[in-house]
C-alpha atoms as one frame of an Amber mdcrd trajectory, in Angstrom:
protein
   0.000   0.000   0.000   1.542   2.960  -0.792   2.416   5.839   1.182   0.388
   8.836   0.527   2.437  11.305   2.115   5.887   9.965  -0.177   6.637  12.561
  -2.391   8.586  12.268  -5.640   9.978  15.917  -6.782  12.178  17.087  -9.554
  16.198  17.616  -8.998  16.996  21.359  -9.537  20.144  19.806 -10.899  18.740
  17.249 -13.444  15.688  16.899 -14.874  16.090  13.770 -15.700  16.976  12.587
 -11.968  14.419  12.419  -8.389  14.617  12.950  -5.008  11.914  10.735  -2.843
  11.097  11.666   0.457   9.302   9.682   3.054   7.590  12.113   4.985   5.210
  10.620   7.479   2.716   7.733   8.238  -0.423   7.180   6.299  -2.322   8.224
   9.837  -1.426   8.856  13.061  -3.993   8.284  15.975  -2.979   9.023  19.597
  -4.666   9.733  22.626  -5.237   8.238  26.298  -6.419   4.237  25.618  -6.669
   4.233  21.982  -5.498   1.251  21.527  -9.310   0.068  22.472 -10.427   1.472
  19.183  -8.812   1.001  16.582  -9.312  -2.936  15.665 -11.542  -1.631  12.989
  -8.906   0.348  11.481  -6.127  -2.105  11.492  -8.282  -4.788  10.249  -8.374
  -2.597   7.280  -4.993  -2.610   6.344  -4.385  -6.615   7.390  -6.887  -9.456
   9.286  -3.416 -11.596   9.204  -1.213  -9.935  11.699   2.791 -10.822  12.171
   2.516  -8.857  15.805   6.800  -8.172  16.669   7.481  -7.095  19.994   9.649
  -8.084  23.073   8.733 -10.574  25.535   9.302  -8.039  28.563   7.257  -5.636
  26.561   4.624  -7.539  26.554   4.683  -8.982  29.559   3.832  -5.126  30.744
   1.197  -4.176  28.122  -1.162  -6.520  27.712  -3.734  -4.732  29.556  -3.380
  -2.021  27.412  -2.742  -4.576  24.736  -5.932  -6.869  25.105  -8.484  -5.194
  22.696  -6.217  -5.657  19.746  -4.766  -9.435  20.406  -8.968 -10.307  21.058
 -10.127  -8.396  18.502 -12.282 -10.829  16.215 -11.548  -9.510  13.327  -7.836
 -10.542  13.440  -5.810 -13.889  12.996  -3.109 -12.505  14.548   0.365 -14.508
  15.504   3.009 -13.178  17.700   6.578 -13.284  17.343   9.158 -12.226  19.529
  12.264  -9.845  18.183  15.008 -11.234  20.486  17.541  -8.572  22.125  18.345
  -6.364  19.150  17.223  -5.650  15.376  19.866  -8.416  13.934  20.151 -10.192
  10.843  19.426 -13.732  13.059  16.066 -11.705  14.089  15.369 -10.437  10.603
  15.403 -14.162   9.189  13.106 -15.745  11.961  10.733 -13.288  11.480  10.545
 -13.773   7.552  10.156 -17.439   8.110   7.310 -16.548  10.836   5.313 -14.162
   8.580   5.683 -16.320   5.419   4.018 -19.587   7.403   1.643 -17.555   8.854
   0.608 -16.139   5.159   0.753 -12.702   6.888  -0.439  -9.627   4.873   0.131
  -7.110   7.837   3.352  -6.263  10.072   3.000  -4.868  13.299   5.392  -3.603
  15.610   5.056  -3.336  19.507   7.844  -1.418  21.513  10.718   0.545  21.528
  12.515   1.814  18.902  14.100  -1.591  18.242  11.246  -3.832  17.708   9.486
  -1.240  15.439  12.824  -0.574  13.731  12.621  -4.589  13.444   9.011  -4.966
  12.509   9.312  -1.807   9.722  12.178  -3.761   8.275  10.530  -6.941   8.194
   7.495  -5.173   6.484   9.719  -3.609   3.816  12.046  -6.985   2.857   8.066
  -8.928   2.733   6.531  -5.808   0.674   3.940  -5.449   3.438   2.091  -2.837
   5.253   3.246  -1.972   8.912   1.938  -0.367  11.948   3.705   0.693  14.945
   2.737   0.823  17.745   5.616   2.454  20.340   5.401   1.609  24.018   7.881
   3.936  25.085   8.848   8.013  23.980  12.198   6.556  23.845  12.736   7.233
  20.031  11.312   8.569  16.920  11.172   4.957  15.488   7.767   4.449  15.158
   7.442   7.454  12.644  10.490   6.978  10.659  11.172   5.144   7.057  14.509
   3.682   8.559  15.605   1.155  10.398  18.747   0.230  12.664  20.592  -3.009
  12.207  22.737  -4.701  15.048  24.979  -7.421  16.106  23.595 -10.066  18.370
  25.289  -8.263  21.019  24.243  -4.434  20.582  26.820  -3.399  18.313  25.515
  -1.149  15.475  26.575  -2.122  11.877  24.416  -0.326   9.116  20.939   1.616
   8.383  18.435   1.033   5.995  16.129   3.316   4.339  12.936   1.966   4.088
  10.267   2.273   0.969   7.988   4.600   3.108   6.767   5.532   6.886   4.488
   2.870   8.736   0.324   2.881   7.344  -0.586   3.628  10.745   0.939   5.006
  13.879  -0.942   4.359  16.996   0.200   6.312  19.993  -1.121   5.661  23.731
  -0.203   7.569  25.923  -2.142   5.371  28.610   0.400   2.524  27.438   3.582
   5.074  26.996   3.064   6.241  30.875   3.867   2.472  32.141   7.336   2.509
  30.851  10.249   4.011  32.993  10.551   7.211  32.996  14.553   7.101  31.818
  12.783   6.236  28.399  11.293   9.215  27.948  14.510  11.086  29.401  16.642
   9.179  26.667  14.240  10.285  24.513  14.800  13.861  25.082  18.572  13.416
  24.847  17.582  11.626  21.156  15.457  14.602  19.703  17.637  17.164  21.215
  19.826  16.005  18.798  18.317  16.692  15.808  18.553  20.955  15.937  22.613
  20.179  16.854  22.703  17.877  14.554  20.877  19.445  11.473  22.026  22.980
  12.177  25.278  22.071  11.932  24.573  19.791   8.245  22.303  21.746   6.774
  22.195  25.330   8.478  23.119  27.050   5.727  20.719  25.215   2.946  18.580
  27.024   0.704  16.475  23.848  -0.039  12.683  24.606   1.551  11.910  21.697
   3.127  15.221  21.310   4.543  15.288  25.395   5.975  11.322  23.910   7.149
  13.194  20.881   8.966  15.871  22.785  10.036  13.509  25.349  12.046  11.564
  22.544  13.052  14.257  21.302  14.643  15.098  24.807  16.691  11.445  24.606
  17.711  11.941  20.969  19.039  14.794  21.714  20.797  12.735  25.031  22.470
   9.941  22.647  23.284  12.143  20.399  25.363  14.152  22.796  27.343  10.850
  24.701  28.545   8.840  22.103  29.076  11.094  18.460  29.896  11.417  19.024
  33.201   8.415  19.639  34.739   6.459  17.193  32.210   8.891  14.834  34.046
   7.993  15.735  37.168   4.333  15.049  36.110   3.686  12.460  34.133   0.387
  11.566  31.822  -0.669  15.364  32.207  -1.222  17.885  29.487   2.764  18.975
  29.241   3.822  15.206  29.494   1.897  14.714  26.293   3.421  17.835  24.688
   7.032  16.334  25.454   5.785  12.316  24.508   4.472  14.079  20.734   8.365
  15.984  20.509   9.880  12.588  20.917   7.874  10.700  19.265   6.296  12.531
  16.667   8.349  16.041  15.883  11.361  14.471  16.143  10.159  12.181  13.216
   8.904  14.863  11.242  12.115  16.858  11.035  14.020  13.377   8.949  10.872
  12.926   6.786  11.050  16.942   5.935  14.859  17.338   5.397  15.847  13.397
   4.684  18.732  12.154   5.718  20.814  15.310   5.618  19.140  16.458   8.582
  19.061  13.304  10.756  22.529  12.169  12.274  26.059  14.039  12.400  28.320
  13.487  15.158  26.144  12.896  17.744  24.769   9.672  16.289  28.325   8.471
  15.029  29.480   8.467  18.469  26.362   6.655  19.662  27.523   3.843  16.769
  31.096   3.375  18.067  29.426   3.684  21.393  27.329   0.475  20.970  30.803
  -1.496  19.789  32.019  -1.437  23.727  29.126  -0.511  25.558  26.736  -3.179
  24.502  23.232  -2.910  26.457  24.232  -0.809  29.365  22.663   2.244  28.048
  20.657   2.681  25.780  20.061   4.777  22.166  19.295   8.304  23.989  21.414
   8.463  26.350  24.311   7.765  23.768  22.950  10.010  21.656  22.777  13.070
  24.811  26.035  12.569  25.170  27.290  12.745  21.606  25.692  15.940  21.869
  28.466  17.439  23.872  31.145  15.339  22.123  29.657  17.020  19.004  29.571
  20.672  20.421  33.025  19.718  22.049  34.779  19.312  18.369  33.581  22.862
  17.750  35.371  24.326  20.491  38.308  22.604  20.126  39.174  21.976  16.007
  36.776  25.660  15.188  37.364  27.839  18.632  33.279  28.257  18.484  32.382
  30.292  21.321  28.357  29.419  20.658  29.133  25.937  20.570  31.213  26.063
  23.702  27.907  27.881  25.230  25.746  25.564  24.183  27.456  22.990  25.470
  27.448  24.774  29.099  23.536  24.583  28.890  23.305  21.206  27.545  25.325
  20.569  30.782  22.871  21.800  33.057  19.608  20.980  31.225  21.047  17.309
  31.435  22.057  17.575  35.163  18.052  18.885  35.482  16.705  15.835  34.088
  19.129  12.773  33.952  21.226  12.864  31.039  24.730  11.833  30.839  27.464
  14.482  30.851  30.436  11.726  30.929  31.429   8.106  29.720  31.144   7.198
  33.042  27.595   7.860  33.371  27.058   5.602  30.438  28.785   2.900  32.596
  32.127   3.003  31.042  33.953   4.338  34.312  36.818   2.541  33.576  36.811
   2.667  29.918  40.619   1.494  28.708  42.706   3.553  26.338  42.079   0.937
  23.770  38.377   0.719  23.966  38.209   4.557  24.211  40.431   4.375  20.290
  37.831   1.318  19.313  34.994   3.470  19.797  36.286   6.876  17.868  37.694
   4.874  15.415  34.085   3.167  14.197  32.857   6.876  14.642  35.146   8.042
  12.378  34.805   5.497   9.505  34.524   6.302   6.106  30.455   6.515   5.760
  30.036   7.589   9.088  27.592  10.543   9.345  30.454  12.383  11.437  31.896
  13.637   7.946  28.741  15.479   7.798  31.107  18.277   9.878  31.613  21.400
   8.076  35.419  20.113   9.260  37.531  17.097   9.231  38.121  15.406  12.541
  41.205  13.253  13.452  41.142  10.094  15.787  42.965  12.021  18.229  40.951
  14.840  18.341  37.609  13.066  18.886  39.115  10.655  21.601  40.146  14.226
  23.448  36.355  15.103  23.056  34.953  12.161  24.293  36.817  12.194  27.460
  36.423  16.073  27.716  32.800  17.254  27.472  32.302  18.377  30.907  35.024
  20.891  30.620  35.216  24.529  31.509  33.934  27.096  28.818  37.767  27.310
  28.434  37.341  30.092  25.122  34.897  32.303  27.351  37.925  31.993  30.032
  40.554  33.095  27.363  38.386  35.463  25.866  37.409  37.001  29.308
């Protein structure tokens, strides 16, 4: 079924060439306990369900879950993902879908059993739905998915066909996960004014200028109003925060494509995964290549607005939980080697790091990542 919000437009460079962009879901429905109305709706996308998810997720949701697994009008079978979006995963759940003579994907969770179940969906050329249990990502918006080792370690994107048919957001069912979900989440959409500022600032492209200042208002949103929606959640401002995570964050890649998802930030949350494994998770690696990001402007450009930024970041993330340091991603005692393992997947040839407006050497970006609580060293100088 195809996408109705894809759009196809001409290349100011070549008539002859296109760019596609994969801007949102078919439909988005969200509200407190949705999920208890919309078996109508899915059945008319699928009756044959392939329902992905984790067994721990589901374990807490089926409450909220129940009207959609009894829903008559559904055959549906469920599948677990395993630990990570993996090639091993990917298989089972082709075999699974095929047996099952499934015409529908959908994907319960975080952002990697919907980045699993979206993939899934596009390898079967099937519809997909996601269904995100957490605020933890912008995954259940996107047309991409994440691909992992068996033990954490990220090894390559893909960019999907289109967004999910359907997105069906809870926020009944998004309040029972913990809240560092929805703090990592934060630290994830943060990213993306940091991040796409710094790729595509200067861009003269509309959509991407319109993603771009999307992106500043994101990051406004979350500053103001991430704290106290923290402090209360399942109220008015909670929901405000849950739809910048979830739902902003995913417009701003659908408006300005991959040139305004990922920099640095999200290359040091890849070599991140290569010795961290599970012991944080996507947002929180992601908040803190934020300051490793804003870091290599101080240091390789002198950037006095980066090295400010940075200084608020540091606060903001003292406010509400996010990591300033490796060691509050668990890696304390990181070694010398692992510390060079880590910058030097960052810094690989396709990495989105060489998105920079500057070139970065391995030394420079291992000096970042063990410096990004330092002083405001240029305002010092400069003083």
């Amino acid at each position: 079924m195809p996408n109705q919000n894809s759009t196809e437009t001409l290349s100011t460079q070549a008539a002859s060439s296109f760019f596609s962009l994969s801007i949102s879901p078919g439909k988005v429905i969200r509200g407190a306990g949705v999920l208890s109305t919309v078996g109508a709706q899915v059945a008319n996308l699928g009756t044959r369900p392939l329902i992905v998810a984790g067994n721990h997720t589901l374990n807490l949701s089926k409450e909220h879950l129940k009207p959609l697994f009894q829903s008559q009008q559904l055959h549906s079978i469920l599948v677990s993902y395993g630990a990570d979006c993996c090639e091993t995963s990917l298989k089972a759940l082709r075999k699974a879908a095929k047996e099952h003579k499934a015409d529908i994907i959908i994907g319960i969770g975080g952002g990697k059993a919907l980045d699993t179940a979206k993939l899934v969906a596009h390898q079967l050329i099937l519809p997909v739905i996601t269904i995100p249990t957490s605020a933890a990502t912008c995954a259940a918006w996107t047309a991409l998915s994440n691909v992992y080792s068996t033990t954490g370690a990220f090894l390559y994107d893909v960019a999907l066909s289109r967004c999910p048919e359907l997105l069906i957001l809870d926020y009944n069912l998004i309040q029972t996960a913990p809240q560092r979900t929805l703090v990592a989440g934060i630290g994830d959409a943060i990213a993306k004014w940091y991040e796409a500022s710094v790729s595509s600032g200067n861009s003269e492209q509309t959509l991407i200028i319109a993603a771009v200042q999307q992106a500043r208002v994101l990051r406004d949103i979350l500053l103001q109003k991430s704290a106290t929606a923290l402090q209360s959640p399942g109220t008015e401002i909670w929901q405000e925060v849950v739809d910048a995570t979830v739902l902003l964050a995913g417009v701003i890649g659908g408006l300005g494509g991959a040139q305004c998802r990922t920099v640095a930030a999200h290359a040091v949350h890849n070599g991140l995964t290569h010795i961290s494994g599970h012991n944080s998770i996507h947002g929180e690696k992601v908040a803190y290549g934020i300051l490793v990001q804003l870091r290599l402007e101080e240091m390789i450009q002198g950037n006095q607005l980066a090295a400010s930024a940075r200084q608020q970041l540091l606060k903001f993330y003292a406010e509400i939980g996010l990591p300033q340091k490796l060691a509050d991603l668990g890696l304390g005692n990181i070694t010398l080697g692992e510390l060079q393992t880590a910058a030097e997947i960052s810094l690989e040839p396709n990495s989105d790091i060489h998105r920079l407006p500057f070139k970065v050497a391995l030394e420079q970006l291992m000096a970042a990542m063990v410096s990004t609580t330092a002083p405001n060293q240029l305002k010092i100088k400069n003083g």
